[in-house]
Amino acid sequence: MAEAADSSDEHLHKRAHTEGSAPQKPEDREEQLGGQNAEAAILDVMDIQDDQGGPAPGAWTDKFAACQAAALREHSREEMLDAIFEAWDHDGTGSLSFEEVLPYYMKGARHHNILEPDVRASFRDFMESYDKHLTEGMTPELFRKWLEKLSDDQVASHYVRHVQGWADEPYKMNVSRAVTKDYRGKTLKEILSSPVHALRGLPEIADDALAPLGLHTVRDLGGWRCFLLARAICVLATKETAEKDMTDEHPGSSHHINIRNAITREHETATLKHVLDLPVSALSMFPEQGDAALQKIHIKTIRQLGTRKYFHWANAMLELENFEA
């Protein structure tokens, strides 16, 4: 299967051919995937078999077939395609980027041994075949054209899997120890859209305290540039040697590593270890009056900001959100 996919990736811009529209068994769909060219492979990501060989025939397969049949009865092909597009469009921009398509391709086509740059090149070739640049993203119209060779049965499979969130059994993951009681059992997307006090360790007063810094939600915390800078400084400061050691190893040389564009002028030449214990306002993009806001949640230094667990939790959720169905 991997060999067939490798050769087909070179011809992503060619039209795919799929056989008929009759319902297919999961194993038949898997076999067909290996013989399609890359356009179909990258799109036919509905893969109801797991890496251990798929589910045993029986109740689960019957339930999936029932959901698939219901989708065909209750929705037109265009409605299902629009819903699939919306489900894949994580950032809500109205177009699908390569990053949004990639997880479905790598999982559904089982191209675990294909490197991302090769997939990106194939996707770029496909977009250019329609006079589109890779960075433009795929519009709903192009998305429908891209899937036009799939049967209605295959489209319904995508719909059940990616829109209705079909899984083999209930999901077992949780982050209960990172959130307060009212937010347990919620999805990552729901938690990220919640006020900052949804995270354990942050009292409700944190909502008002952090608002002047533009931090209103858990999502804001996880992607806050000042936290990301502080975290990076904390990580690399542990790998910094003493200035005397550097001078002994390289006499007469000057140190070229610096983060002067992230630090206020008076601290531009300081060591990373020194920067750790500076107030957060030593970060050039952080307002000096913001120190008082962070002190309300007991953060006074760059070290404290970079190591606070609830910022790390928020950032981890933000990273994983992109892969939540």
Coordinates of C-alpha atoms in Angstrom, one line a residue:
M1 CA 0.0 0.0 0.0
A2 CA 2.8 2.4 0.9
E3 CA 4.5 1.7 -2.4
A4 CA 1.4 2.5 -4.4
A5 CA 0.9 5.7 -2.4
D6 CA 4.5 6.8 -3.0
S7 CA 4.2 6.6 -6.7
S8 CA 0.8 8.2 -6.7
D9 CA 1.9 11.3 -4.8
E10 CA 3.8 12.4 -7.9
H11 CA 0.5 12.8 -9.7
L12 CA -1.7 14.6 -7.2
H13 CA -3.1 16.8 -9.9
K14 CA -4.6 13.9 -11.9
R15 CA -8.3 13.0 -11.5
A16 CA -9.1 10.0 -9.4
H17 CA -11.3 7.1 -10.3
T18 CA -13.4 5.2 -7.8
E19 CA -15.6 2.2 -8.4
G20 CA -19.3 2.6 -8.3
S21 CA -21.5 3.9 -5.5
A22 CA -22.6 0.7 -3.8
P23 CA -21.8 0.5 -0.1
Q24 CA -18.4 -1.0 0.6
K25 CA -17.1 -3.2 3.4
P26 CA -14.4 -1.6 5.5
E27 CA -11.8 -4.0 4.2
D28 CA -12.8 -3.3 0.6
R29 CA -12.4 0.4 1.2
E30 CA -9.0 -0.2 2.6
E31 CA -7.8 -2.2 -0.4
Q32 CA -9.2 0.4 -2.8
L33 CA -7.3 3.1 -1.1
G34 CA -3.9 1.6 -1.9
G35 CA -4.7 1.5 -5.6
Q36 CA -6.0 5.0 -6.0
N37 CA -3.8 7.9 -7.1
A38 CA -2.7 10.5 -4.6
E39 CA -5.7 12.8 -5.1
A40 CA -8.0 10.1 -3.9
A41 CA -5.6 8.9 -1.2
I42 CA -5.3 12.3 0.3
L43 CA -9.1 12.7 0.2
D44 CA -10.3 9.3 1.0
V45 CA -9.2 9.5 4.6
M46 CA -12.2 7.7 6.0
D47 CA -10.4 4.8 7.6
I48 CA -12.7 2.9 10.0
Q49 CA -10.0 0.2 10.6
D50 CA -7.4 0.8 13.2
D51 CA -3.7 0.0 12.9
Q52 CA -4.2 -3.4 14.6
G53 CA -6.3 -4.7 11.8
G54 CA -9.8 -3.2 12.3
P55 CA -12.9 -4.1 14.2
A56 CA -14.4 -7.5 14.3
P57 CA -17.6 -7.9 12.4
G58 CA -20.7 -7.3 14.5
A59 CA -22.4 -4.6 16.4
W60 CA -19.9 -1.9 15.8
T61 CA -19.9 -2.4 12.0
D62 CA -23.7 -2.6 12.0
K63 CA -23.9 0.7 13.9
F64 CA -21.6 2.5 11.6
A65 CA -23.5 1.2 8.6
A66 CA -26.8 2.4 10.2
C67 CA -25.3 5.9 10.7
Q68 CA -24.0 6.0 7.2
A69 CA -27.4 5.0 5.8
A70 CA -29.1 7.7 7.9
A71 CA -26.7 10.3 6.7
L72 CA -27.5 9.4 3.1
R73 CA -31.3 9.6 3.8
E74 CA -31.2 12.8 5.8
H75 CA -28.6 14.9 3.9
S76 CA -27.8 15.7 0.3
R77 CA -24.3 15.1 -0.9
E78 CA -23.7 18.9 -1.0
E79 CA -24.8 19.3 2.6
M80 CA -22.5 16.5 3.8
L81 CA -19.5 18.0 1.8
D82 CA -20.1 21.4 3.3
A83 CA -20.3 19.9 6.8
I84 CA -17.1 18.0 6.3
F85 CA -15.4 21.1 5.0
E86 CA -16.5 23.0 8.1
A87 CA -15.3 20.2 10.4
W88 CA -11.8 20.3 8.8
D89 CA -11.6 24.1 8.8
H90 CA -10.4 24.3 12.4
D91 CA -9.5 28.0 12.3
G92 CA -12.7 29.0 10.7
T93 CA -11.1 31.0 7.8
G94 CA -13.3 29.5 5.1
S95 CA -10.4 27.7 3.4
L96 CA -8.4 24.6 4.2
S97 CA -4.7 25.0 4.7
F98 CA -2.2 22.2 4.2
E99 CA -1.8 21.9 7.9
E100 CA -5.6 21.3 8.3
V101 CA -5.5 18.6 5.6
L102 CA -2.3 16.8 6.7
P103 CA -3.6 15.0 9.8
Y104 CA -6.4 13.3 7.9
Y105 CA -4.1 12.3 5.1
M106 CA -1.4 10.8 7.3
K107 CA -4.0 8.9 9.4
G108 CA -6.5 7.8 6.8
A109 CA -4.0 6.8 4.1
R110 CA -1.6 5.3 6.6
H111 CA 1.3 7.1 5.1
H112 CA 3.3 7.0 8.3
N113 CA 6.5 6.5 6.4
I114 CA 6.1 9.4 4.0
L115 CA 7.7 12.7 5.1
E116 CA 5.7 15.8 5.5
P117 CA 7.8 17.8 2.9
D118 CA 6.9 15.2 0.3
V119 CA 3.2 15.5 1.1
R120 CA 3.4 19.3 1.1
A121 CA 5.0 19.1 -2.4
S122 CA 2.2 16.9 -3.7
F123 CA -0.4 19.2 -2.2
R124 CA 1.3 22.2 -3.8
D125 CA 1.2 20.5 -7.2
F126 CA -2.5 19.8 -6.8
M127 CA -3.2 23.4 -5.9
E128 CA -1.1 24.7 -8.8
S129 CA -3.0 22.5 -11.2
Y130 CA -6.0 24.8 -10.4
D131 CA -3.9 28.0 -10.6
K132 CA -3.9 28.3 -6.8
H133 CA -1.0 28.9 -4.5
L134 CA -0.3 26.6 -1.6
T135 CA -0.8 29.5 0.9
E136 CA -4.2 30.4 -0.5
G137 CA -5.8 27.3 1.0
M138 CA -8.6 25.2 -0.5
T139 CA -12.0 26.9 -1.0
P140 CA -15.3 25.1 -0.5
E141 CA -15.7 25.0 -4.3
L142 CA -12.4 23.4 -4.9
F143 CA -13.0 21.1 -2.0
R144 CA -16.1 19.8 -3.7
K145 CA -14.3 19.4 -7.0
W146 CA -11.5 17.6 -5.2
L147 CA -14.0 15.1 -3.8
E148 CA -16.2 14.8 -6.9
K149 CA -14.9 11.3 -7.8
L150 CA -15.9 9.8 -4.4
S151 CA -19.1 7.9 -4.3
D152 CA -22.0 9.1 -2.1
D153 CA -21.3 6.1 0.2
Q154 CA -17.7 7.3 0.7
V155 CA -18.8 10.9 1.3
A156 CA -21.3 9.6 3.9
S157 CA -18.4 7.7 5.6
H158 CA -16.5 10.9 5.8
Y159 CA -19.5 12.7 7.3
V160 CA -20.1 10.0 10.0
R161 CA -16.5 10.0 10.9
H162 CA -15.5 13.6 10.9
V163 CA -18.8 15.5 11.4
Q164 CA -20.7 13.2 13.7
G165 CA -17.5 12.3 15.5
W166 CA -17.9 8.5 15.1
A167 CA -15.3 6.5 17.2
D168 CA -14.9 2.8 17.9
E169 CA -16.1 3.5 21.5
P170 CA -16.4 6.5 23.9
Y171 CA -13.2 8.6 24.3
K172 CA -11.3 8.0 27.5
M173 CA -9.0 11.0 27.6
N174 CA -9.5 13.8 30.1
V175 CA -7.6 16.7 31.7
S176 CA -9.6 16.8 35.0
R177 CA -6.6 17.6 37.2
A178 CA -5.8 20.7 35.2
V179 CA -9.3 22.3 35.4
T180 CA -11.8 23.1 38.1
K181 CA -14.8 21.0 38.7
D182 CA -17.2 22.9 36.5
Y183 CA -15.1 22.3 33.4
R184 CA -14.4 18.6 33.8
G185 CA -15.9 16.6 31.0
K186 CA -15.6 19.4 28.4
T187 CA -13.7 19.2 25.2
L188 CA -10.4 21.0 24.6
K189 CA -12.2 23.5 22.4
E190 CA -14.7 24.3 25.1
I191 CA -12.0 24.6 27.8
L192 CA -9.9 26.9 25.7
S193 CA -12.9 29.2 25.1
S194 CA -13.6 29.3 28.9
P195 CA -12.4 32.1 31.2
V196 CA -9.0 31.8 32.7
H197 CA -10.3 30.7 36.1
A198 CA -11.3 27.4 34.5
L199 CA -7.7 26.3 35.2
R200 CA -6.9 24.9 38.6
G201 CA -4.7 27.3 40.6
L202 CA -6.2 30.4 39.1
P203 CA -9.0 32.0 41.3
E204 CA -11.9 33.9 39.8
I205 CA -10.1 37.2 40.6
A206 CA -7.6 36.2 37.9
D207 CA -10.3 37.1 35.3
D208 CA -10.2 40.7 36.2
A209 CA -6.5 40.8 37.0
L210 CA -5.4 39.5 33.6
A211 CA -8.0 41.3 31.5
P212 CA -5.9 44.5 31.2
L213 CA -3.2 42.3 29.5
G214 CA -5.7 41.0 26.9
L215 CA -5.9 37.6 28.6
H216 CA -9.6 36.7 28.9
T217 CA -9.7 33.0 28.0
V218 CA -7.6 29.8 28.5
R219 CA -6.7 30.1 24.8
D220 CA -5.3 33.6 25.4
L221 CA -3.1 32.2 28.2
G222 CA -1.8 29.3 26.1
G223 CA -0.7 31.4 23.1
W224 CA 0.4 34.5 25.0
R225 CA 3.7 35.6 23.5
C226 CA 5.2 36.9 26.7
F227 CA 4.7 33.4 28.3
L228 CA 6.2 31.7 25.3
L229 CA 9.3 34.0 25.5
A230 CA 9.6 33.4 29.3
R231 CA 9.3 29.7 28.8
A232 CA 12.1 29.7 26.1
I233 CA 14.4 31.7 28.3
C234 CA 13.8 29.3 31.2
V235 CA 14.6 26.3 29.0
L236 CA 17.8 27.6 27.5
A237 CA 19.1 29.3 30.7
T238 CA 19.8 25.8 32.1
K239 CA 22.2 25.3 29.2
E240 CA 24.2 28.5 29.7
T241 CA 27.7 28.3 31.0
A242 CA 29.4 30.9 33.2
E243 CA 30.9 33.9 31.3
K244 CA 34.4 33.0 32.5
D245 CA 34.1 29.5 31.0
M246 CA 33.2 31.0 27.6
T247 CA 36.2 33.4 27.8
D248 CA 38.5 30.6 28.6
E249 CA 37.3 28.5 25.7
H250 CA 37.3 31.3 23.2
P251 CA 39.7 34.1 24.3
G252 CA 39.2 37.4 22.6
S253 CA 35.9 36.5 21.1
S254 CA 32.6 38.2 21.8
H255 CA 29.3 36.3 22.4
H256 CA 27.0 36.6 19.4
I257 CA 23.9 35.0 21.0
N258 CA 21.4 37.6 22.1
I259 CA 17.7 38.3 22.3
R260 CA 18.0 42.0 22.2
N261 CA 14.7 42.5 20.3
A262 CA 12.8 40.7 23.1
I263 CA 14.5 42.5 26.1
T264 CA 14.4 46.2 27.2
R265 CA 17.5 48.1 26.3
E266 CA 19.1 48.2 29.7
H267 CA 19.2 44.4 29.8
E268 CA 20.2 43.6 26.2
T269 CA 23.6 42.3 27.2
A270 CA 22.6 40.3 30.3
T271 CA 23.0 36.6 30.5
L272 CA 20.0 34.3 30.3
K273 CA 20.4 33.4 33.9
H274 CA 20.3 37.0 34.9
V275 CA 17.2 37.6 32.8
L276 CA 15.3 34.9 34.6
D277 CA 15.1 37.0 37.8
L278 CA 14.1 40.2 36.1
P279 CA 10.6 41.5 36.4
V280 CA 8.3 40.5 33.5
S281 CA 8.3 44.1 32.3
A282 CA 11.9 43.5 31.2
L283 CA 10.3 41.8 28.2
S284 CA 10.1 44.6 25.6
M285 CA 6.6 43.8 24.5
F286 CA 5.2 43.7 28.1
P287 CA 3.9 47.0 29.6
E288 CA 5.6 48.1 32.8
Q289 CA 2.2 48.6 34.5
G290 CA 1.5 45.0 33.7
D291 CA 3.8 43.9 36.5
A292 CA 1.1 44.8 39.0
A293 CA -1.5 42.7 37.2
L294 CA 0.7 39.6 37.3
Q295 CA 1.6 40.1 40.9
K296 CA -2.1 39.5 41.7
I297 CA -1.6 35.9 40.7
H298 CA 1.8 35.8 42.4
I299 CA 4.0 36.2 39.3
K300 CA 6.8 38.7 39.7
T301 CA 9.7 37.5 37.5
I302 CA 10.3 36.0 34.1
R303 CA 11.3 32.8 35.7
Q304 CA 7.9 32.5 37.5
L305 CA 6.0 33.3 34.3
G306 CA 7.9 30.7 32.3
T307 CA 7.3 28.0 34.8
R308 CA 3.7 28.5 36.0
K309 CA 1.9 25.2 35.5
Y310 CA -1.4 26.7 34.3
F311 CA 0.3 28.5 31.4
H312 CA 1.9 25.3 30.4
W313 CA -1.5 23.4 30.6
A314 CA -3.2 26.1 28.5
N315 CA -0.4 25.9 25.9
A316 CA -0.6 22.1 25.8
M317 CA -4.3 22.2 25.2
L318 CA -3.8 24.7 22.5
E319 CA -1.4 22.4 20.7
L320 CA -3.6 19.4 21.0
E321 CA -6.8 21.2 20.0
N322 CA -5.8 21.0 16.3
F323 CA -6.2 17.3 16.5
E324 CA -9.5 17.1 18.3
A325 CA -12.4 15.9 16.2

